[in-house]
Every structure is written in C-alpha cells, then in structure tokens.
mmCIF file of C-alpha atoms and ligand atoms in Angstrom:
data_model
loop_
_atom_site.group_PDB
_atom_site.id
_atom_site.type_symbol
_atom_site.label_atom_id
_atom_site.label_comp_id
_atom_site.label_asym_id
_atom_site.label_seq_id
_atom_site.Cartn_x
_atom_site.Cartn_y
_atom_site.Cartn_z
ATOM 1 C CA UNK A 865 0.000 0.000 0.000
ATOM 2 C CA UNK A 866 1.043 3.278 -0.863
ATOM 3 C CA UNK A 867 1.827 5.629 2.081
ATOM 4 C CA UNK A 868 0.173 8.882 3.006
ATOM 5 C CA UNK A 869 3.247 10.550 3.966
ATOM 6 C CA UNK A 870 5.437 12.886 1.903
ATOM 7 C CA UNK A 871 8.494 11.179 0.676
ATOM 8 C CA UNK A 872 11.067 13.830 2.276
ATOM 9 C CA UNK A 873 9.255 13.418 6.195
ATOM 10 C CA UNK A 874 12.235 11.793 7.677
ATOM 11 C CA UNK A 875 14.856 14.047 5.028
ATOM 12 C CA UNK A 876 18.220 13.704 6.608
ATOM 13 C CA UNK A 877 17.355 11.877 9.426
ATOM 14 C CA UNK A 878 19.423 9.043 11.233
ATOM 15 C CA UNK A 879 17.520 6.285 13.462
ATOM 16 C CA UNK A 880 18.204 3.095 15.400
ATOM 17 C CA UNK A 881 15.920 0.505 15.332
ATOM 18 C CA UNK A 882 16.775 -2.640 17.855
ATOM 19 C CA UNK A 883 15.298 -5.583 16.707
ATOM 20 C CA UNK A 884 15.182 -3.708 13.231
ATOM 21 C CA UNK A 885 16.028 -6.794 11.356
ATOM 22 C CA UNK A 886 12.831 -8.694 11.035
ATOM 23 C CA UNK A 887 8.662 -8.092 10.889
ATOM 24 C CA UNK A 888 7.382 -5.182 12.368
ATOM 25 C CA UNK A 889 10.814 -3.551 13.246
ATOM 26 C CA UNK A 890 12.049 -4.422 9.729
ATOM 27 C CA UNK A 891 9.117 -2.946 7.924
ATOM 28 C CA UNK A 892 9.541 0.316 10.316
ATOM 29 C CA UNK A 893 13.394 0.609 9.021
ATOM 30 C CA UNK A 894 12.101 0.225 5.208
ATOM 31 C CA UNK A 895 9.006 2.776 5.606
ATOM 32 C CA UNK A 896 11.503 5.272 7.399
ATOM 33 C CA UNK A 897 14.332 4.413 4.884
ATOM 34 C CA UNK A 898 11.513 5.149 2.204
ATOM 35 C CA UNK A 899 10.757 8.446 3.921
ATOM 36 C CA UNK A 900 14.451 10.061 3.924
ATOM 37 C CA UNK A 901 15.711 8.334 6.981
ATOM 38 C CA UNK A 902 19.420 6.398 7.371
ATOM 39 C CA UNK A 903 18.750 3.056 9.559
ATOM 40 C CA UNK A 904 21.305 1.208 11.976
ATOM 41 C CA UNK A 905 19.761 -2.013 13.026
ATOM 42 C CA UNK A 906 20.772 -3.721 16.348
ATOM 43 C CA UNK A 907 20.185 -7.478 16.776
ATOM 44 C CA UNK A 908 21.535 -10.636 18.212
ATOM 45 C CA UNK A 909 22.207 -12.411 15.258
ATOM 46 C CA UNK A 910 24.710 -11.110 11.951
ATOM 47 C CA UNK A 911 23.067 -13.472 9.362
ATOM 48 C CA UNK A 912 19.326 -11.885 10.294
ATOM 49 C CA UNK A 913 21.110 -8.235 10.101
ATOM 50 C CA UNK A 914 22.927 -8.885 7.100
ATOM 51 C CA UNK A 915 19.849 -9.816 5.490
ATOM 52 C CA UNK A 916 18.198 -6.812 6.114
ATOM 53 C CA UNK A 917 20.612 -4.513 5.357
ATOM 54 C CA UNK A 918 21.002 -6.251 2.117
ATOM 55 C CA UNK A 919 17.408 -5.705 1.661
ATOM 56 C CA UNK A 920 17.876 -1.727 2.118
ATOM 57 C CA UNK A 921 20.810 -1.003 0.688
ATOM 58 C CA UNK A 922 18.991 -2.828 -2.569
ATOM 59 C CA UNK A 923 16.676 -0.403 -2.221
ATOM 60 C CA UNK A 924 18.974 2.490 -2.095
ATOM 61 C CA UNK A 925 18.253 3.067 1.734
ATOM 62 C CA UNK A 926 21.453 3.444 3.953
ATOM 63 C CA UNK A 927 21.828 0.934 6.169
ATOM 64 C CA UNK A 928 23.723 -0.776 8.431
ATOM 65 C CA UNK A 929 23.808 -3.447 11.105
ATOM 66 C CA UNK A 930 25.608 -3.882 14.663
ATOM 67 C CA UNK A 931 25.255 -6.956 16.696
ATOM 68 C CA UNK A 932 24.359 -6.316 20.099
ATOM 69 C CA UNK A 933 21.737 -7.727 22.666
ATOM 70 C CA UNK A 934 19.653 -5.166 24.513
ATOM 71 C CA UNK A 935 20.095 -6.952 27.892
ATOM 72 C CA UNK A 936 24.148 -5.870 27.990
ATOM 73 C CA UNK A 937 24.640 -2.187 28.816
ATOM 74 C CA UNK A 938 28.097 -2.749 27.059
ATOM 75 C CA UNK A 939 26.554 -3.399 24.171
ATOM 76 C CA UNK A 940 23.950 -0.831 23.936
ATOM 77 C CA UNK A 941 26.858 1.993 24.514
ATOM 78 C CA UNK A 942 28.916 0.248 21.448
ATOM 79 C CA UNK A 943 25.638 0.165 18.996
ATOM 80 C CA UNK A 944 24.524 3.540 20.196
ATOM 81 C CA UNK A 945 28.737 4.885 19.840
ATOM 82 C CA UNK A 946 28.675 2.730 16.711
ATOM 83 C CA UNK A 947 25.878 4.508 15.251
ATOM 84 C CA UNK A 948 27.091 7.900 15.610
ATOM 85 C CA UNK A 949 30.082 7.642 14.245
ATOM 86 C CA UNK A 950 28.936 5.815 11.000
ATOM 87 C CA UNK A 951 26.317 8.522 10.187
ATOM 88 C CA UNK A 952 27.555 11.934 12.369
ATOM 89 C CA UNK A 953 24.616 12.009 14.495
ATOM 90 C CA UNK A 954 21.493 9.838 15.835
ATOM 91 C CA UNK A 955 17.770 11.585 15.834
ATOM 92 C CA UNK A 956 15.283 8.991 16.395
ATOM 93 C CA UNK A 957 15.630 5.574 18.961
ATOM 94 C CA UNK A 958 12.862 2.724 18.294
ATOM 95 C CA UNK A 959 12.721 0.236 21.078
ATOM 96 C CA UNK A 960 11.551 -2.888 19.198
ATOM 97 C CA UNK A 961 13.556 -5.936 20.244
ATOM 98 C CA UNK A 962 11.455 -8.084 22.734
ATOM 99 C CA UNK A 963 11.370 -11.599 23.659
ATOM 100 C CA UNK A 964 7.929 -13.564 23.494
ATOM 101 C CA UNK A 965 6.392 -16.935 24.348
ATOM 102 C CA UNK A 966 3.531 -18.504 25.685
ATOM 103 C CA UNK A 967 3.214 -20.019 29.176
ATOM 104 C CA UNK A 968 0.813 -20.091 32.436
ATOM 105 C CA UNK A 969 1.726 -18.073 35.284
ATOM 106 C CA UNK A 970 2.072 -21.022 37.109
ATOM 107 C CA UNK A 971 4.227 -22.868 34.894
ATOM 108 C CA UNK A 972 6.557 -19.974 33.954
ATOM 109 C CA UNK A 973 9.520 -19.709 36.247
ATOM 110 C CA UNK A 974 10.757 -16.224 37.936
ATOM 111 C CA UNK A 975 13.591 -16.856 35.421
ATOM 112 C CA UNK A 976 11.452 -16.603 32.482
ATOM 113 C CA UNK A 977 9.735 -13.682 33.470
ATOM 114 C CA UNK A 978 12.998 -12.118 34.333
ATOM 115 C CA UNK A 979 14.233 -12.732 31.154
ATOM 116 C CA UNK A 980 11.057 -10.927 29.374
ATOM 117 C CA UNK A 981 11.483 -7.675 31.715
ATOM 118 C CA UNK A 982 15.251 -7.560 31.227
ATOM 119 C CA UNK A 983 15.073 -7.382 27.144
ATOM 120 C CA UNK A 984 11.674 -5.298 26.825
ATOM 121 C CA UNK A 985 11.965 -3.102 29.775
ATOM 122 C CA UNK A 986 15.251 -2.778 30.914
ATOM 123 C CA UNK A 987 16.799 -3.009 27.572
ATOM 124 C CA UNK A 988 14.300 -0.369 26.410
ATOM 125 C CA UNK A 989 15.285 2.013 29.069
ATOM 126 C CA UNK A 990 19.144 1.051 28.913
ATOM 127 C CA UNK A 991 19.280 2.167 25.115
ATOM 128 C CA UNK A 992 17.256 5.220 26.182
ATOM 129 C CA UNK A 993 20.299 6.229 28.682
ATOM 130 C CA UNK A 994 22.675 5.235 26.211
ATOM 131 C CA UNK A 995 21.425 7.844 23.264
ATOM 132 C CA UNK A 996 20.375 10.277 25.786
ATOM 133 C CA UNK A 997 23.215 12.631 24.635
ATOM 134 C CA UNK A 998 22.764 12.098 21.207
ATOM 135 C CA UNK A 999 19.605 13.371 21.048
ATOM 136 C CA UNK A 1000 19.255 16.253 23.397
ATOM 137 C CA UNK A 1001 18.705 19.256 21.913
ATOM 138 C CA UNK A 1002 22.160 20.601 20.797
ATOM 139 C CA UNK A 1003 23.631 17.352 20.628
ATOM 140 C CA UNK A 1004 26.772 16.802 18.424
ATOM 141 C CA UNK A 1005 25.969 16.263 15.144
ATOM 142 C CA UNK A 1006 22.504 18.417 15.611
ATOM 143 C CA UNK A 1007 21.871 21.613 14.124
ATOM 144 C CA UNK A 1008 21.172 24.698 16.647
ATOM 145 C CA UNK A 1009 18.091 25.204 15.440
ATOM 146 C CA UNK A 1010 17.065 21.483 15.586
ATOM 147 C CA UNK A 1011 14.609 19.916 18.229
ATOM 148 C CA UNK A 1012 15.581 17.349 20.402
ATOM 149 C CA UNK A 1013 15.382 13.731 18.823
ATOM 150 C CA UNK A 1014 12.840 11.346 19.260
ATOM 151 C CA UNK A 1015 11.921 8.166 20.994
ATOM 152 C CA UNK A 1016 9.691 5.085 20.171
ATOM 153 C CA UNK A 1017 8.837 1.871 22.204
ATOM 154 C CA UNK A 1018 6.741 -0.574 20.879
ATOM 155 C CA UNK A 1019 4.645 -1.803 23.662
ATOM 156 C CA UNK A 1020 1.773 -3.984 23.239
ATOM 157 C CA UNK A 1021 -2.156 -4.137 24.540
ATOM 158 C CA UNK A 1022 -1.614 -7.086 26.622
ATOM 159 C CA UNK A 1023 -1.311 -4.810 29.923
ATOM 160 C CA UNK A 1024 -4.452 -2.722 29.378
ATOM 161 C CA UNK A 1025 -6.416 -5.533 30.845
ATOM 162 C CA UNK A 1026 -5.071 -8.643 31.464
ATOM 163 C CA UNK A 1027 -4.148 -11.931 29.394
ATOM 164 C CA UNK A 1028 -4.345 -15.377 29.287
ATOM 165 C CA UNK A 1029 -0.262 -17.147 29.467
ATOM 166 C CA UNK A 1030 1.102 -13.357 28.875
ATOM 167 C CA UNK A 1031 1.869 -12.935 32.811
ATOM 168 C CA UNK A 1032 5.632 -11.647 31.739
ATOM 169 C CA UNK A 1033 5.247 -9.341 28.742
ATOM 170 C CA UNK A 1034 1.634 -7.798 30.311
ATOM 171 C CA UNK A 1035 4.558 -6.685 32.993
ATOM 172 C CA UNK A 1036 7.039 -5.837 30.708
ATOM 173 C CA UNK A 1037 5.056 -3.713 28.702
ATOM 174 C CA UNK A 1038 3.362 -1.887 31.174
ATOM 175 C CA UNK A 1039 6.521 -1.093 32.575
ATOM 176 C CA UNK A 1040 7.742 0.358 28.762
ATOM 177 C CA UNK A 1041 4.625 2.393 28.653
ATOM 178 C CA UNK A 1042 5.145 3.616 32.284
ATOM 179 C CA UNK A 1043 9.370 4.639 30.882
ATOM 180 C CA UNK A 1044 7.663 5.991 27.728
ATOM 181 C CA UNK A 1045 5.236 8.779 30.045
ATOM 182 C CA UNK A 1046 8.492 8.988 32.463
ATOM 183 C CA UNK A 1047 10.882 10.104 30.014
ATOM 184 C CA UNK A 1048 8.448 11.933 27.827
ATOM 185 C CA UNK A 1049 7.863 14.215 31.101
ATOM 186 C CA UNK A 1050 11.433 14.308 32.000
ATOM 187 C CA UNK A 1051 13.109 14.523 29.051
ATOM 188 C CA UNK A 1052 10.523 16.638 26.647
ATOM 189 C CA UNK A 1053 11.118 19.468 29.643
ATOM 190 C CA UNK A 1054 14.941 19.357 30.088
ATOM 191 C CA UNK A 1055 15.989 18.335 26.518
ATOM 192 C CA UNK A 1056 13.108 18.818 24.102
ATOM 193 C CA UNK A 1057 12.922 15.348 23.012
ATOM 194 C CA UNK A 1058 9.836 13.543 22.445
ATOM 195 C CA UNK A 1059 9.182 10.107 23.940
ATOM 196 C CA UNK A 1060 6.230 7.743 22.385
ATOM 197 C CA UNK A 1061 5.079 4.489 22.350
ATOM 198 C CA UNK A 1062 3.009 2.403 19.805
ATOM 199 C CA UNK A 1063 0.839 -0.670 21.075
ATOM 200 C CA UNK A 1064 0.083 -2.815 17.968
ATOM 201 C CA UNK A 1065 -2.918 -5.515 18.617
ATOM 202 C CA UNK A 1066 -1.783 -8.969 16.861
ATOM 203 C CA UNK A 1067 -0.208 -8.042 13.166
ATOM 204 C CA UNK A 1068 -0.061 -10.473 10.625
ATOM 205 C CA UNK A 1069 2.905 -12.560 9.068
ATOM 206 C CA UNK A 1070 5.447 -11.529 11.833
ATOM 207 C CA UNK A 1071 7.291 -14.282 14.427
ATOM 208 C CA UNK A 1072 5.492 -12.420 17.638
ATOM 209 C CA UNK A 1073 1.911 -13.362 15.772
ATOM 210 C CA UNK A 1074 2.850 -16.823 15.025
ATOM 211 C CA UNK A 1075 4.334 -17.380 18.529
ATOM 212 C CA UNK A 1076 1.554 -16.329 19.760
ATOM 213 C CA UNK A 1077 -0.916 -17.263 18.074
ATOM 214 C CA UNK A 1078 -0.648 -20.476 15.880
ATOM 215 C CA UNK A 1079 -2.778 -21.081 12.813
ATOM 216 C CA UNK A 1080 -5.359 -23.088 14.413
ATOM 217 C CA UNK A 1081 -6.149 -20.389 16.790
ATOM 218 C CA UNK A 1082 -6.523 -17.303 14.491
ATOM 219 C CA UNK A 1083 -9.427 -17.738 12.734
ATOM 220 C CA UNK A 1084 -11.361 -17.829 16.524
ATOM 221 C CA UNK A 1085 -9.435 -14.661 17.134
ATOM 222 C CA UNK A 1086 -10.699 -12.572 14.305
ATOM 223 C CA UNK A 1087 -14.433 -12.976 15.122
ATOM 224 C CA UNK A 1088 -13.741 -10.825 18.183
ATOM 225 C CA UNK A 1089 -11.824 -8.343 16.132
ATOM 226 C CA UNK A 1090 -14.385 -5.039 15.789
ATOM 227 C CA UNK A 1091 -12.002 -4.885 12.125
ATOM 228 C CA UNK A 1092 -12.466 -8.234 11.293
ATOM 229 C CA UNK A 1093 -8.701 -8.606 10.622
ATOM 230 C CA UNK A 1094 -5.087 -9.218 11.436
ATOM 231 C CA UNK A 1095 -3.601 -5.774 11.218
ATOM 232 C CA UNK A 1096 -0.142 -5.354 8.861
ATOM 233 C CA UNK A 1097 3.459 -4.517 9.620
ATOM 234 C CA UNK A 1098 2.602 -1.056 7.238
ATOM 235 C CA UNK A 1099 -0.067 -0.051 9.630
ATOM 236 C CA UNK A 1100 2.843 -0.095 12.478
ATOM 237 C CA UNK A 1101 5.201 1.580 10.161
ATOM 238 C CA UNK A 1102 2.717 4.364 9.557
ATOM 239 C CA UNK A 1103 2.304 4.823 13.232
ATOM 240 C CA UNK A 1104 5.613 5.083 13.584
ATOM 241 C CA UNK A 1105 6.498 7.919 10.834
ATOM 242 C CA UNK A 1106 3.653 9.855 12.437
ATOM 243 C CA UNK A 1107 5.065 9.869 15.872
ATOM 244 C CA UNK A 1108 8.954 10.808 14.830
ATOM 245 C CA UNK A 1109 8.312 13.123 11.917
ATOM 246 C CA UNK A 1110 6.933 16.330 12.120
ATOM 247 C CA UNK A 1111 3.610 15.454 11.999
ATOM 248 C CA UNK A 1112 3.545 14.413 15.592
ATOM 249 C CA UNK A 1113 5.946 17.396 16.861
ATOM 250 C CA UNK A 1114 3.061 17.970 19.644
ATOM 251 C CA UNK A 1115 2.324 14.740 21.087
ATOM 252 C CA UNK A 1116 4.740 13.915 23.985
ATOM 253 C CA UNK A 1117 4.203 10.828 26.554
ATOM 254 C CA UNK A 1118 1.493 9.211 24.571
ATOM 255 C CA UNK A 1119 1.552 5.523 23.298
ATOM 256 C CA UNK A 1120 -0.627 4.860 20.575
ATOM 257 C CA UNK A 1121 -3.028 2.099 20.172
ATOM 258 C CA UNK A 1122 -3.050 0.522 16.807
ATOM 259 C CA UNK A 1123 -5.328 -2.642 16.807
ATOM 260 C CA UNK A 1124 -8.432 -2.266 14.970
ATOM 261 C CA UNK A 1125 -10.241 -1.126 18.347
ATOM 262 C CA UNK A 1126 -9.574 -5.142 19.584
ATOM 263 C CA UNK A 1127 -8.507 -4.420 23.413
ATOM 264 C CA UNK A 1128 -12.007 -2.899 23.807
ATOM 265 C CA UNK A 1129 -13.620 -5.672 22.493
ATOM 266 C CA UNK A 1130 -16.252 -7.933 24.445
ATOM 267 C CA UNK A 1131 -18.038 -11.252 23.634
ATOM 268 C CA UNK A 1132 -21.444 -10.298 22.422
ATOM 269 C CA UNK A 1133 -23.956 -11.514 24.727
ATOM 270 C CA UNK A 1134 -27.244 -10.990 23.060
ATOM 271 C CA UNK A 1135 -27.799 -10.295 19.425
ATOM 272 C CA UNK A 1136 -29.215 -6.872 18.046
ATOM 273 C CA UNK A 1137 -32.690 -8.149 17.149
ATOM 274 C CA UNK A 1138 -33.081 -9.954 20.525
ATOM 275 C CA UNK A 1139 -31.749 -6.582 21.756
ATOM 276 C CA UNK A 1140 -34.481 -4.521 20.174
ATOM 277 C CA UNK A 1141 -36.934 -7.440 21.322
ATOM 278 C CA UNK A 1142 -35.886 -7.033 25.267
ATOM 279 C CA UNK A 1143 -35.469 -3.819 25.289
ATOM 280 C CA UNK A 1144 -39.462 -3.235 24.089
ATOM 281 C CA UNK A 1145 -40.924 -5.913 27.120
ATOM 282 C CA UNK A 1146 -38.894 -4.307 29.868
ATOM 283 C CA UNK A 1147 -40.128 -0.822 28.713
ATOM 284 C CA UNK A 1148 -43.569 -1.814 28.317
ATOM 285 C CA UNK A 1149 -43.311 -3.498 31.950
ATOM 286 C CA UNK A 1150 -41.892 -0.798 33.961
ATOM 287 C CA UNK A 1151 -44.652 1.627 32.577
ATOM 288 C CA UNK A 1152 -47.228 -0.649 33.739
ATOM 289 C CA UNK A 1153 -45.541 -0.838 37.140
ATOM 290 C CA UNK A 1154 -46.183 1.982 39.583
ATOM 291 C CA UNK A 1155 -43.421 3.685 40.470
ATOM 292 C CA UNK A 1156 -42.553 6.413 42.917
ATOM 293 C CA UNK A 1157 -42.742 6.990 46.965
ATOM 294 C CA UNK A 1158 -44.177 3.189 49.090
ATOM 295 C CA UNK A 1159 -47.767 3.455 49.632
ATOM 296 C CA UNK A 1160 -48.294 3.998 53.336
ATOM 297 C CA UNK A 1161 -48.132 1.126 55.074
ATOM 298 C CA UNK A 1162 -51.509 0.343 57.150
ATOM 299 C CA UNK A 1163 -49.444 -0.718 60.213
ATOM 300 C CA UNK A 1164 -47.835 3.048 60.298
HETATM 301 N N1 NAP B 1032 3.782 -9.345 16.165
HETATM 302 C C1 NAP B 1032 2.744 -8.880 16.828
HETATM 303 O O1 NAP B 1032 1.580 -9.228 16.527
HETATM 304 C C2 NAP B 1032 2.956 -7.914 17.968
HETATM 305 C C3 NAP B 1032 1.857 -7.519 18.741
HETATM 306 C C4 NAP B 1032 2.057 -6.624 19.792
HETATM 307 C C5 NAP B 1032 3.324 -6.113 20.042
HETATM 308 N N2 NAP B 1032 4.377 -6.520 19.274
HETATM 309 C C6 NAP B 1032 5.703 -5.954 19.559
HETATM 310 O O2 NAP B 1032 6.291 -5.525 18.341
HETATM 311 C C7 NAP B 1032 7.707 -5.705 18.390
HETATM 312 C C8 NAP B 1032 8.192 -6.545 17.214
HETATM 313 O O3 NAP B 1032 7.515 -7.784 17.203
HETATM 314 P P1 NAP B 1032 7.737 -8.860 16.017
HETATM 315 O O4 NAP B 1032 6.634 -9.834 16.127
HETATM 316 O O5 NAP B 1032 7.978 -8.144 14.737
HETATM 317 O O6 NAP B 1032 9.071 -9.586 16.566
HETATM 318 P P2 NAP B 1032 10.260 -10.353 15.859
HETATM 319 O O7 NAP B 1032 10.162 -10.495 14.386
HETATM 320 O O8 NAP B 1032 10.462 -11.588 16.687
HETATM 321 O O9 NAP B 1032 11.425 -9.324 16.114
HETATM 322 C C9 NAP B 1032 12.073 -9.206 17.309
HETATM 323 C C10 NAP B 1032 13.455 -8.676 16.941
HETATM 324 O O10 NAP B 1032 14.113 -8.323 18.138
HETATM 325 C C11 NAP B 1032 15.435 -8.842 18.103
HETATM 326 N N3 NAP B 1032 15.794 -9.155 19.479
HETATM 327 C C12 NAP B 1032 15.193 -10.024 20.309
HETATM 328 N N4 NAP B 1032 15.820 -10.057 21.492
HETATM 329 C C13 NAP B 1032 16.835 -9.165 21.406
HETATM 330 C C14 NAP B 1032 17.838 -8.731 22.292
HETATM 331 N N5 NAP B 1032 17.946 -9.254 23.523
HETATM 332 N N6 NAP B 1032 18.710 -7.789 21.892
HETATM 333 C C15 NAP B 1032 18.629 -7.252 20.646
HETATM 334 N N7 NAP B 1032 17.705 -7.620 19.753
HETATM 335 C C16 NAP B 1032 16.819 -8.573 20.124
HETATM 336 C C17 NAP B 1032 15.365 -10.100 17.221
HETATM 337 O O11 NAP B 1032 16.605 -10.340 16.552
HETATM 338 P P3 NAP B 1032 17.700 -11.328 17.180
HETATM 339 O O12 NAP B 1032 16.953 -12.537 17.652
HETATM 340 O O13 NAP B 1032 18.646 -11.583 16.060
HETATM 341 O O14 NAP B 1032 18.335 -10.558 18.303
HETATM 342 C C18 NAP B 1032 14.305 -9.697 16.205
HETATM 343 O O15 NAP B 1032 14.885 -9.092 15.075
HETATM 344 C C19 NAP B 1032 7.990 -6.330 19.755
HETATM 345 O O16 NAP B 1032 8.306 -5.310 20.681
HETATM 346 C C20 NAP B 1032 6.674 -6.969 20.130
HETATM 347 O O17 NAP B 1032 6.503 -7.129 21.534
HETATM 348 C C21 NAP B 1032 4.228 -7.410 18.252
#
C-alpha cells in the first residue's frame, strides 16, 4: 500500500531501530528508509542483520547493522557509539527488540519472566540512557536550530487488561509504557525530546503473531476483532512515521493504540434483534408498574 506521507518526512534523518532486522521492526526501518531516513539495526544475530541490510541497501536506503543484545549495557553503549560515528549524528531511537512466548503463570519460572522484563523493559530504558546525549537538543551532530530527537517503544495491549499465558510481557510492557510517560515528562522538559510508544494488537505474518498465536487459533481470534482482521506490519510503520516526523511534533508521553479497536472488544452476549426485542418488554413493563414513593403502610 502506498503511504500517506510525503516522501522527504524523515529528510536527513538518522535512526536506530533494535530488533530492526525482522517483521514489524524491519518494515519500520524500510518505511523510514523510504521516507528520507538512514537506519542502523541492532540485533543478536549477523546473518538476520545482514539480510536486512542487504534488503535496504537494494533499495537504495542506507543501512547498516551492529550486533548487540539489549540486555548488555556494554553493548547498547557500542551500537549507540557505533551509530554515531557511522552517520555523524542519531535523531530517532525505536525500542523494538522483545522476547515472546507462551506459558501459564504457574508454569513460567521467575527466570522466564525475568528474562522478558530484562530485554523489553530494561533493555528499552538502557538504550534510552545510552542515546540520551545524542539526542538532546544541541547534541553533536545536531543543528542549533534542531529539536531534540525522538523516541519510540513498541509496547503492546496485553497490559491494558489482562491476558491469558502473557503474565511476563503484560509486565514488561506496562513497565515500557510507564518509561515511555516517564521520560516523555522528563526529558521533553529538560531536553526537548519527544518520547512515544506504539501498542500494535496482533499483526499479521510476523514471528510475535505466530508465537503467539498459531494457525489453528486465528481464525477464533478474528471474530472478536471489531475490524475483522489481522492488522499489517505497514499499519505499524505508519504509526511510527507519524510519531517521529513532524507530523507528531506535539504529542509527547502518549503511546498509541493501533489494533483495529480489539482491546475494547467484548463477547457479544445478546444479538441486536433480541436486543431490540428485550429492550421493548422491559419498557412496556416498567410503565405498567407503579413507580414512585411506598404506599403507606396500614401498620404506620
Ligand atoms: N507481532 C505482533 O503481533 C505484535 C503484537 C504486539 C506487540 N508486538 C511488539 O512488536 C515488536 C516486534 O515484534 P515482532 O513480532 O515483529 O518480533 P520479531 O520479528 O520476533 O522481532 C524481534 C526482533 O528483536 C530482536 N531481538 C530479540 N531479542 C533481542 C535482544 N535481547 N537484543 C537485541 N535484539 C533482540 C530479534 O533479533 P535477534 O533474535 O537476532 O536478536 C528480532 O529481530 C515487539 O516489541 C513486540 O513485543 C508485536
């Protein structure tokens, strides 16, 4: 699909993307690449970043990966250093690396669930520290009369209520969206940078969907779905120009949901027509049932 952005949005612009080598972080590098940007990628493994910078560079978007796992400070500070001095100067951070499975509370150990919170939350807010200078207003590499950079997490909708065998990343992302309002309220005041969050519903043909949710069970998971669909890795993408270009230059601390309106959906218990139907009897009865102050009691 076509995008509804301007081709020049992200003109000149330099971002790091962890987890930018494959499905929704991927597609985010290509739509920005498509949009002006220059992407560094950060991921665990060199065949799935080679891949992908292949992929841009074929595309003429300039690209380049840098191993690194979001978990080791050491290595966030190398990516982040890495960055900079390949392109001169970092503007936008997206937080997209996360780990995923399923399992019941009971059967996950404290491990596990350590594991999740230490790549999604603490490795979102350990890149955060690490391109903190980079991006302040004034920054090297930034024009004087540039803002401050931008950050993105992507979060999830898990949190907003609760979910079934998603004990770990429910926790983990709540904690991203609760760094993404921090941040947004520390940082937009003291540096001028702008801190966001998306939280896609379940998107189509990536390794978090299928993970999640095998074949068998998607087609039961659609008929709750107020769009009737999967959403894409484009509709992410689009999200995600909006919130680092321009176009978003007033929103600060928010993290946008992008699911089709699913995390407010509820089984239907009654159909419209037996709606209508119910609706008419219990109308009709309480006008034929006195209301108002208790008749006085005889015994009074
Ligand atoms: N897919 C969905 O339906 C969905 C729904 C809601 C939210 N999300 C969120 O969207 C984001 C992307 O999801 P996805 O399904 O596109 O995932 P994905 O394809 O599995 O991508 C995850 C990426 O993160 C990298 N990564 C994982 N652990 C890392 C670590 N410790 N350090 C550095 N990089 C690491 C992986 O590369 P390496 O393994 O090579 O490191 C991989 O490229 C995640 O934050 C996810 O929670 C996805």
């Amino acid at each position: 699909m076509e995008s509804p952005f301007k081709a020049d949005v992200l003109k000149g612009k330099v971002a790091l993307v962890t987890g930018g080598g494959s499905g929704i972080g991927f597609e985010i590098c290509t739509q920005f690449g498509k949009h002006g940007a220059s992407i560094a990628i950060m991921g665990r493994r060199r065949s799935v970043l080679d891949s992908a910078v292949d992929a841009l560079t074929a595309i003429g978007i300039p690209a380049v990966g840098f191993e690194g796992d979001v978990r080791r400070q050491e290595d966030c500070k190398r990516v982040v250093e890495s960055t900079f001095q390949h392109y001169g100067k970092i503007d936008i951070l997206v937080n997209n690396a996360a780990g995923n499975f399923l399992a019941s509370a009971e059967d996950l150990s404290p491990n596990g669930f350590k594991t999740v919170l230490d790549i999604d939350s603490v490795g979102t807010f350990t890149m955060c520290h690490e391109v903190l200078k980079y991006l302040k207003k004034g920054a090297p590499g930034r024009s004087p009369s540039d803002s401050g950079g931008a950050i993105l997490s992507i979060s999830a909708t898990l949190h907003l209520t609760a979910s079934w065998y998603q004990i770990h990343v429910s926790a983990a992302k709540a904690a991203v969206d609760a760094t993404t309002r921090n941040l947004a309220l520390e940082w937009g005041t003291d540096y001028d940078i702008r801190v966001n969050g998306i939280a896609p519903g379940p998107i189509g043909d990536t390794v978090g969907m299928s993970k999640l949710a095998p074949d068998e069970m998607t087609s039961k998971a659609r008929d709750y779905m107020p769009l009737y669909k999967l959403g894409e890795k484009w509709d992410i993408a689009m999200a995600a120009l909006y919130l680092t270009s321009d176009a978003g230059k007033f929103v600060n601390g928010t993290t946008l949901i992008v699911d089709g309106g699913l995390w407010l959906s509820r089984p239907r218990h009654l159909p419209k027509d037996q709606v209508r139907e119910l609706s008419r009897v219990v109308e009709k009865r309480s006008r034929t049932t006195l209301v108002g102050a208790p008749k006085p009691s005889s015994k009074l």
